[in-house]
Amino acid sequence: MKHQCTIFAFLLGLMMAGQSFAQTPPYLSAELPVEERLEDLMGRMSLEEKVGQMCQYLGLEYLRQTEEIRKTQGVDPTSDAYSFYKGVKAADIEALVRQGLIGSFLHVDSYQEANTLQKLAEESPLKIPLLLGIDAIHGHGMYTPGATVFPTPIGLSSSWDTTMVEEVARVTAREMRATGFHWTFSPNVDVSRDPRWGRVGETFGEDAYLVGLMGAAMVRGYQGSDFSGQEEVLACAKHYLGGSQPLRGLNFSPMDISERSLRELWLPPYKAALDEGCYTVMAAHNEVNGVPCHANEYLLNDILRDEWGFKGFVVSDWTDIARLHNLHRVAPTRKEADILAVNNGMDMHMHGPLFFDSILEGVRAGRISESTIDKAARSILYAKFQMGLFVHRYVTDEQAAETLLAPAHRELALESARKSMVLLRNEGDLLPLAKDMNRVLVTGPNAHNATILGDWAVPQPEESLITVLEGIQAVVAEQTIVDHHPVADLRNITDEEIEQAVAKAREADVAILVVGENSLRHTWNERTCGENAARATLGLFGRQLELVQRVHATGTPTVVVLVNGRPLALPWCTAHVPAILEAWEPGLLGGQAVAEALFGVYSPSGKLTVSFPNSVGQIPCFYNYKPSSYYRSFADEETKVLYPFGHGLSYTQFEYTDLKVPANVEAGQTVPVSVTLANTGKMAGEEIVILYLNDEYSSVTTPVLEMKAFRRIALKPGESQVVRFELQPEQLMLLDKNLNRVLEPGTFEVKVGGLSGQFEVDPPR
C-alpha cells in the first residue's frame, strides 16, 4: 500500500509538472536564453508550422482593397502581385494566421491592423508572433497615417555624413517599432552605374566604398548592436546582386559580371553591411551570369553563407520566386520554381499562396531536406526571440502618438534635407538671393506638391509637408511678393502655362523654376522616376526645358531647382542658367531646406555621389574609371561629364594648403595624411574634404582615381583647421591577376580636395 501510494504521488507529480509545463513552456519564458527558448520551440513545431514561418503575406487591408477592386471592376488588377491572391480572401488569411501557418506580413496598413494580426497569431497553437516588414527606405514613409520622411538615399549620401545617416535610420526604427513594425527592407547597397535605371534615388551613389559606409551606418541605426532593443528593427541589405547597372537601364534586365568586377565593385558594400550585423538580405530581380539571383547558389550559399558566415535569412523580392518560372524560365512550373529557390538559399517567400504547398510537397517527396527547412525557420524565429516579440507584440495609441513626427524627428528631417542640397552652378554669385526683393516668381511642376517626398512614400498629411513654394513664402521678407504660377503636370505642360509663366517672369526680380521628376508611387501612371520607371533619355522630361528656356529668355535672373531621383543631362541649363540647385527628393521638410539654401540662411554643402552625364551616350560614366576608358573620344561630343562625382559648390571659399604625405612607408604601416583647410570667404560653411589615391603602376589595371577617405569640416570665416587621415594598409591593396588581395610595392599619388573634377586625368595620346 505504501508502495502504491509512492507510485501515485510520483505520477501526480509528473501530471502537475506537465500541467505547469503546458501553461508556461520554456520558449515563452523571457528569463531563459534565446538559444534555449529557440531550441525548445523548434522541438514543438510541426513541419507545417516551420514552413509557415517561411511565408509572408500582404496585409489584410491591402487584400480587402484588392477584393473591392475585383468587385467594382470585375477583373483582377494588372499588378502581378494580385494574381497570386486570386480567389483568396482576407478571411482565408486570418484562418491561416490562427493556425500558425504564416510567419510574416508586409505593407500592413496601420498599427491597429498590426495589433489585429498579432492577436490572431496569439490564438495559434504555439502563439508565435508575426514579423511585420515594410519598405522604410528613407523614413517610415510607407506608413499610411503619416510619419517622418527623410531625403531619399541619394540625397542622404550627398551629405557625406555617416553619423547623421545612422541617426536617420535610428529614428526610422523608432517610428516603426512604435507602430508595430519590426523589419525594414533597407538599406539598398547597390552601386549605381546607370542613371537610366529608375531606382538610382534608392542608392548611395556610384562609389562602392562610400555605398558600403552609408549602408553600414544605416544598419547600425536600424539594428543597434544586436537588434534586441524595443526601438530597433531588422535591416535588410538589397538587392543582392548587381541590379543597378542593368542592360538598357531597365529594371530586371540581365547582368554579366566578371569575378573581378564582382569582388571589386558589387560585393564590398554587402560585406560592409553584413560586417555591421545586417541580419537579412533580399535577393535581386535580375540574373547574374545566366543564373537568376533567386536561385543563385554561388551568391546565396557559396559566398553569403560559406565564405562570409551569414547567419540570418534571405527573403525574396516581391514575386521573384514565381518569376523563375514565368520570366527567367529556368523552372518548368511554379512548384519547381519554389523548390529550386529554397534549395539554392532562399529562406522566406515575400508573399502569396502556393509556396507553402510546394515546399511541403518538396519535403515529403525528398526533394528538400528537413534540415533546410529547419535552418530557415530557426533563423527567422531567432529574430523574433531576439527582438522580444514574444513579450512585446502589441503597440499602444500612446506609443504611436508620442513617436510619429516627434519634434526631434522633424528637426533631423530638416537637417538631413539641408545637408543633402548640392549647389551645381552659381555663375556671377546670383545665389544667395536677397530676402527683401520686390517680387519673386515661383513656378514649375514640382514647386508646390509632394514630389519632394520621392519614391517609397505614401501621401502624407498636408500639415506635415512643406513644399518649395511654402518654404520660400516663409523665408522672404514680409513685403516681398511671392508670385506662384502653377504648372500642373510635368508630362503635359501646356502652351498656356508656358506663356503665363513668361508673362509673370517679366514682372519678377528673379524666377525660380522647380523642375525635375516625379517618383511618387500613388501617381504610378504619371511617374518618370522610381521603381520600374526607367528612361531612354535623361533631359528634363516633356516640355520642362522649353519652360526654362522661355523664362530665361525674358532676361529675368533665373534659378533652376531640381527635384529628382537620378542624375539628369542638363547641358543647356549648365551653359545658360546662372544658378542650379540640386535638391534631390529632400523629404517632408524639403521645401524649407530648399528655400533656406536659396536665400542664404545656410550655405549648401552637399557634394555629388554620382556623376551627371552630358547625354545618354556618355553612359556609363563614373569617376573611378580605368586608364584606357577615354583613350579615344566621341565624334560628336566631348567625353568630359557634366558634373563629376564630388562636385558641389558653396557660398564661401575654401583653400587647401600644406598637404603632407610621407615619402616612404613600410608594408603593413598606416599612412598619415594631413592638409590645412581654410575658410577664406565671408560666410560660415561646411566643406567635405575628400582623399583620393592613384596607384601609378600595378600588375593589373587600377582606377585613375579612387576615393579612400573623407571628412566633413565646419569653419567660420577666417578659420582654418588641419585635417588628418590615417590610411590603412588594406586601402592600398588590390586584387592581383589571380584575384588574391595583395599589397604591391610602388608609388601612390595622393590627392586631397573638395571636387573630383579638378583631378580628372587626361589620357595619353
mmCIF file of N, CA and C in Angstrom, residues 652-657 677-683 715-720:
data_model
loop_
_atom_site.group_PDB
_atom_site.id
_atom_site.type_symbol
_atom_site.label_atom_id
_atom_site.label_comp_id
_atom_site.label_asym_id
_atom_site.label_seq_id
_atom_site.Cartn_x
_atom_site.Cartn_y
_atom_site.Cartn_z
ATOM 1 N N THR A 652 30.752 80.187 -49.704
ATOM 2 C CA THR A 652 32.017 80.703 -49.218
ATOM 3 C C THR A 652 33.146 80.029 -49.996
ATOM 4 N N GLN A 653 34.377 80.375 -49.704
ATOM 5 C CA GLN A 653 35.522 79.807 -50.417
ATOM 6 C C GLN A 653 36.412 79.048 -49.435
ATOM 7 N N PHE A 654 36.889 77.898 -49.896
ATOM 8 C CA PHE A 654 37.793 77.086 -49.081
ATOM 9 C C PHE A 654 39.133 76.947 -49.801
ATOM 10 N N GLU A 655 40.188 77.021 -49.030
ATOM 11 C CA GLU A 655 41.535 76.926 -49.586
ATOM 12 C C GLU A 655 42.269 75.749 -48.950
ATOM 13 N N TYR A 656 42.897 74.934 -49.790
ATOM 14 C CA TYR A 656 43.674 73.783 -49.337
ATOM 15 C C TYR A 656 45.162 74.109 -49.457
ATOM 16 N N THR A 657 45.914 73.901 -48.383
ATOM 17 C CA THR A 657 47.363 74.118 -48.414
ATOM 18 C C THR A 657 48.061 73.058 -47.566
ATOM 19 N N LEU A 677 42.962 73.220 -44.180
ATOM 20 C CA LEU A 677 41.780 73.759 -44.838
ATOM 21 C C LEU A 677 41.431 75.093 -44.193
ATOM 22 N N ALA A 678 41.214 76.116 -45.022
ATOM 23 C CA ALA A 678 40.861 77.440 -44.501
ATOM 24 C C ALA A 678 39.607 77.950 -45.188
ATOM 25 N N ASN A 679 38.736 78.582 -44.420
ATOM 26 C CA ASN A 679 37.578 79.273 -44.971
ATOM 27 C C ASN A 679 38.014 80.707 -45.255
ATOM 28 N N THR A 680 38.239 81.012 -46.531
ATOM 29 C CA THR A 680 38.722 82.336 -46.915
ATOM 30 C C THR A 680 37.598 83.248 -47.377
ATOM 31 N N GLY A 681 36.359 82.786 -47.274
ATOM 32 C CA GLY A 681 35.213 83.587 -47.691
ATOM 33 C C GLY A 681 34.614 84.380 -46.556
ATOM 34 N N LYS A 682 33.384 84.848 -46.788
ATOM 35 C CA LYS A 682 32.725 85.735 -45.835
ATOM 36 C C LYS A 682 31.554 85.084 -45.116
ATOM 37 N N MET A 683 31.370 83.784 -45.308
ATOM 38 C CA MET A 683 30.210 83.111 -44.727
ATOM 39 C C MET A 683 30.652 81.804 -44.098
ATOM 40 N N LEU A 715 33.685 75.401 -40.782
ATOM 41 C CA LEU A 715 34.593 76.504 -40.477
ATOM 42 C C LEU A 715 33.875 77.839 -40.582
ATOM 43 N N LYS A 716 34.212 78.731 -39.663
ATOM 44 C CA LYS A 716 33.739 80.107 -39.728
ATOM 45 C C LYS A 716 34.658 80.904 -40.658
ATOM 46 N N PRO A 717 34.217 82.062 -41.126
ATOM 47 C CA PRO A 717 35.085 82.880 -41.977
ATOM 48 C C PRO A 717 36.417 83.175 -41.287
ATOM 49 N N GLY A 718 37.503 82.974 -42.022
ATOM 50 C CA GLY A 718 38.829 83.221 -41.476
ATOM 51 C C GLY A 718 39.403 82.085 -40.657
ATOM 52 N N GLU A 719 38.613 81.061 -40.399
ATOM 53 C CA GLU A 719 39.058 79.936 -39.575
ATOM 54 C C GLU A 719 39.739 78.889 -40.443
ATOM 55 N N SER A 720 40.696 78.187 -39.867
ATOM 56 C CA SER A 720 41.379 77.102 -40.571
ATOM 57 C C SER A 720 41.537 75.906 -39.646
#
